[in-house]
């Protein structure tokens, strides 16, 4: 018998590398499908590990003073220490909990207002006419620019902090919801009417359902913006919160607490994003497939 | 027994600026009665979809009127079921939920809905796919689901806009036979749009040929190949018969000569 290399064997030997090139779908589907298909999780994990290693090495070699770049070990120690002893008058858990509460209160308020307003804007030219100018005007302004005005109007209490985050969530959620309403196809609406639907039924069974994917995208973007504005909101006479903790630590040049705070905010934001994505997969499995 | 009357209907679409409006239909007259299977044939862009949208009530004529049993058509209603050129299924519902959607709108109970929708799905051969998602169906299956959905809510009139336009020849043949069987068993009036001469000849009891823009009716033929099929169930014999071929060539030349 002639000796040939078994065709099944080679891919096996290269299986680790192949994961990067062929993430679970056929070659043709990858080459000629929508660009960018396939799983990227493994690649992301490798990137994260590389960045951590680089940080470790650079900090370990003491190329830069720890005042500017604390080592990962220092940061980890701060998580434990601030977790038990606290920093700036509260423990890490209390800081995190207060920040989470602020962001979620703002996010919830935004869901309750931005989604109905976005729906109204999508479905009625009158509402669109009313809400378009204010939203489009304030949307590109950095929150730090109107923060002083909010303080003048609402004081330095909890209201101002939540309001600032709320404003950051609101615009992307309202605009996304509005775009979602416009994404429904006229054939789907016609089909419902010719099956005997009333206007209310068309809205309930067709328009709202068609808008759902973009509403959820808006919520995801909104909560991301919420975390983005957290530190700005906690610049105002806060006594606790992750943003406050970072600002306070930077005043005393405790850089490892600053870095630790940044990482904690990043992790919590990542977690809430993953949660939103899971909800998205559960609620709108058809997204992007029709 | 329904009677659908199109009386001197014209339809202009507004153009970009005031001057260049598009005249899609001009002075169109047509009466459809009883269990007619009317097929409208015409080149792309001649106003077939526009005509169907008028009959469905999605748009109203610029001039003239459309009467259903003597009453002016004022909007869409469940007495006229529509199968769309592009499938218009609802992807957030699975197959059976799409099929029963009309009954859900009427507030029927789940058991009742499932019974009727199950029957329509069986009729179009989708009984084994009840719980599939829409994106898991092939193009032909989606079209069949579109037909099943309309059948479930039992309209008096079926309006079909090139329902088989995107299907391959084989599926198309079996779908044509299917729609004739549905027509025979439900005794509904059907208004069917196509740009395939063969399909038009095979299905129609009445074939109207439309002119290019502005659309109007050039010729009208009374045919009985569909009835022959329902008696003999032999579509190949009909489609290769001399009578069919002769008419096919005649209609081809009419369509071609409009330029
Ligand atoms: N919404 C619209 N606005 C402006 N013009 C339109 C609109 N819809 C259709 N038209 C024009 O009206 C004419 C008829 O269009 P229609 O869709 O009825 O054609 P059709 O016969 O269904 O064509 P096809 O076989 O390609 O589906 C076309 O010239 C088209 O450009
Ligand atoms: Mg058309």
Coordinates of N, CA, C and O in Angstrom, one line a residue, chain B residues 58-117:
Chain B
X58 N -54.1 49.3 0.4 CA -53.0 50.0 1.1 C -52.8 51.4 0.5 O -52.2 52.2 1.2
X59 N -53.2 51.6 -0.7 CA -53.1 53.0 -1.3 C -54.5 53.2 -1.9 O -55.2 52.3 -2.2
X60 N -54.8 54.5 -2.2 CA -56.1 54.7 -2.9 C -55.8 55.4 -4.2 O -54.8 56.1 -4.3
X61 N -56.7 55.2 -5.2 CA -56.5 55.7 -6.5 C -56.5 57.2 -6.6 O -57.2 57.9 -5.8
X62 N -55.7 57.8 -7.5 CA -55.7 59.2 -7.8 C -57.0 59.6 -8.4 O -57.6 60.6 -8.0
X63 N -57.4 58.8 -9.4 CA -58.7 59.0 -10.0 C -59.4 57.7 -10.1 O -58.8 56.7 -10.1
X64 N -60.8 57.7 -10.2 CA -61.5 56.5 -10.3 C -61.8 55.8 -9.0 O -61.4 56.4 -8.0
X65 N -62.4 54.6 -9.0 CA -62.7 54.0 -7.8 C -62.6 52.5 -7.9 O -62.7 51.9 -9.0
X66 N -62.5 51.9 -6.7 CA -62.4 50.4 -6.6 C -63.6 50.0 -5.7 O -63.7 50.5 -4.6
X67 N -64.4 49.1 -6.3 CA -65.6 48.7 -5.5 C -65.5 47.2 -5.2 O -65.2 46.4 -6.1
X68 N -65.8 46.9 -4.0 CA -65.9 45.5 -3.6 C -67.4 45.2 -3.2 O -67.9 45.8 -2.3
X69 N -68.0 44.4 -4.0 CA -69.5 44.1 -3.8 C -70.2 45.4 -3.8 O -71.1 45.6 -2.9
X70 N -69.9 46.3 -4.7 CA -70.6 47.6 -4.8 C -70.2 48.7 -3.8 O -70.5 49.8 -3.9
X71 N -69.4 48.3 -2.8 CA -68.9 49.3 -1.8 C -67.5 49.7 -2.1 O -66.6 48.9 -2.4
X72 N -67.2 51.0 -1.9 CA -65.9 51.5 -2.1 C -64.9 50.9 -1.1 O -65.1 50.9 0.1
X73 N -63.7 50.5 -1.7 CA -62.7 50.0 -0.8 C -62.0 51.1 -0.1 O -61.6 52.1 -0.7
X74 N -62.0 51.1 1.2 CA -61.4 52.2 2.0 C -60.1 51.9 2.7 O -59.5 52.7 3.3
X75 N -59.7 50.6 2.7 CA -58.5 50.3 3.4 C -58.4 48.8 3.4 O -59.2 48.0 2.9
X76 N -57.3 48.3 4.0 CA -57.1 46.8 4.0 C -58.1 46.2 5.0 O -58.5 46.8 6.0
X77 N -58.5 45.0 4.8 CA -59.4 44.3 5.7 C -59.2 42.8 5.5 O -58.7 42.4 4.5
X78 N -59.7 42.0 6.4 CA -59.4 40.6 6.3 C -60.2 39.8 5.3 O -60.0 38.6 5.1
X79 N -61.1 40.5 4.6 CA -61.8 39.8 3.5 C -60.8 39.7 2.3 O -61.1 39.0 1.3
X80 N -59.8 40.5 2.3 CA -58.8 40.4 1.2 C -57.4 40.0 1.7 O -56.7 40.8 2.3
X81 N -57.0 38.7 1.6 CA -55.7 38.3 2.1 C -54.6 38.5 1.1 O -54.9 38.4 -0.1
X82 N -53.5 38.9 1.5 CA -52.4 39.3 0.6 C -51.2 38.4 0.8 O -50.7 38.1 1.9
X83 N -50.6 37.9 -0.3 CA -49.3 37.2 -0.3 C -48.4 38.1 -1.0 O -48.6 38.5 -2.1
X84 N -47.3 38.5 -0.3 CA -46.4 39.6 -0.8 C -45.3 39.1 -1.7 O -44.9 37.9 -1.7
X85 N -44.8 40.0 -2.5 CA -43.7 39.7 -3.4 C -42.5 39.4 -2.6 O -41.8 38.4 -2.8
X86 N -42.2 40.3 -1.7 CA -41.1 40.0 -0.7 C -41.9 39.4 0.5 O -42.9 39.8 0.9
X87 N -41.3 38.3 1.0 CA -42.1 37.7 2.1 C -42.2 38.7 3.3 O -41.2 39.5 3.5
X88 N -43.3 38.7 3.9 CA -43.6 39.7 5.0 C -43.9 38.9 6.2 O -44.9 39.3 6.9
X89 N -43.2 37.9 6.5 CA -43.4 37.1 7.8 C -42.9 37.9 8.9 O -42.1 38.8 8.8
X90 N -43.3 37.5 10.1 CA -42.8 38.2 11.4 C -41.8 37.3 12.0 O -42.1 36.3 12.6
X91 N -40.5 37.7 12.0 CA -39.4 36.8 12.4 C -39.4 36.5 13.9 O -38.7 35.6 14.4
X92 N -40.1 37.3 14.7 CA -40.2 37.1 16.1 C -41.2 36.0 16.5 O -41.3 35.7 17.7
X93 N -41.9 35.5 15.5 CA -42.8 34.4 15.8 C -42.3 33.2 15.0 O -41.7 33.3 14.0
X94 N -42.6 32.0 15.6 CA -42.2 30.8 14.8 C -43.2 30.5 13.7 O -44.2 31.2 13.5
X95 N -43.0 29.3 13.1 CA -43.9 29.0 11.9 C -45.4 29.0 12.3 O -46.2 29.7 11.7
X96 N -45.7 28.2 13.3 CA -47.2 28.1 13.6 C -47.7 29.4 14.1 O -48.9 29.8 13.8
X97 N -46.9 30.2 14.8 CA -47.4 31.5 15.3 C -47.7 32.5 14.2 O -48.7 33.2 14.2
X98 N -46.8 32.4 13.2 CA -47.1 33.2 12.0 C -48.4 32.7 11.3 O -49.2 33.6 10.9
X99 N -48.5 31.4 11.2 CA -49.7 30.9 10.5 C -51.0 31.3 11.2 O -52.0 31.5 10.5
X100 N -50.9 31.3 12.5 CA -52.2 31.6 13.2 C -52.4 33.1 13.6 O -53.3 33.4 14.2
X101 N -51.5 33.9 13.1 CA -51.5 35.3 13.5 C -52.9 36.0 13.3 O -53.4 36.7 14.1
X102 N -53.5 35.7 12.1 CA -54.8 36.3 11.8 C -55.8 36.0 12.8 O -56.6 36.9 13.2
X103 N -55.8 34.7 13.3 CA -56.8 34.3 14.3 C -56.5 34.9 15.6 O -57.4 35.3 16.4
X104 N -55.3 35.1 15.9 CA -54.9 35.7 17.2 C -55.4 37.2 17.2 O -55.9 37.6 18.2
X105 N -55.3 37.9 16.1 CA -55.8 39.2 16.0 C -57.3 39.3 16.3 O -57.8 40.3 16.8
X106 N -58.0 38.2 15.9 CA -59.4 38.2 16.1 C -59.8 37.7 17.5 O -61.0 37.6 17.8
X107 N -58.8 37.4 18.3 CA -59.0 37.0 19.7 C -59.5 35.6 19.9 O -60.1 35.2 20.9
X108 N -59.2 34.7 18.9 CA -59.6 33.3 19.0 C -58.7 32.6 20.1 O -57.5 33.0 20.3
X109 N -59.2 31.5 20.7 CA -58.4 30.8 21.7 C -57.3 30.0 21.0 O -57.3 29.7 19.8
X110 N -56.3 29.7 21.9 CA -55.1 29.0 21.4 C -55.5 27.7 20.7 O -55.0 27.4 19.6
X111 N -56.3 26.9 21.3 CA -56.7 25.6 20.7 C -57.3 25.7 19.4 O -57.0 25.0 18.4
X112 N -58.2 26.7 19.3 CA -58.9 26.9 18.0 C -57.9 27.4 16.9 O -57.9 26.9 15.8
X113 N -57.0 28.3 17.3 CA -56.0 28.8 16.4 C -55.1 27.7 15.9 O -54.9 27.6 14.7
X114 N -54.6 26.9 16.8 CA -53.7 25.8 16.4 C -54.4 24.8 15.5 O -53.8 24.3 14.5
X115 N -55.7 24.6 15.7 CA -56.4 23.6 14.8 C -56.4 24.1 13.4 O -56.0 23.4 12.5
X116 N -56.9 25.3 13.2 CA -57.0 25.9 11.9 C -55.7 26.1 11.2 O -55.5 25.7 10.1
X117 N -54.7 26.7 12.0 CA -53.4 27.0 11.4 C -52.7 25.6 11.1 O -52.0 25.6 10.0

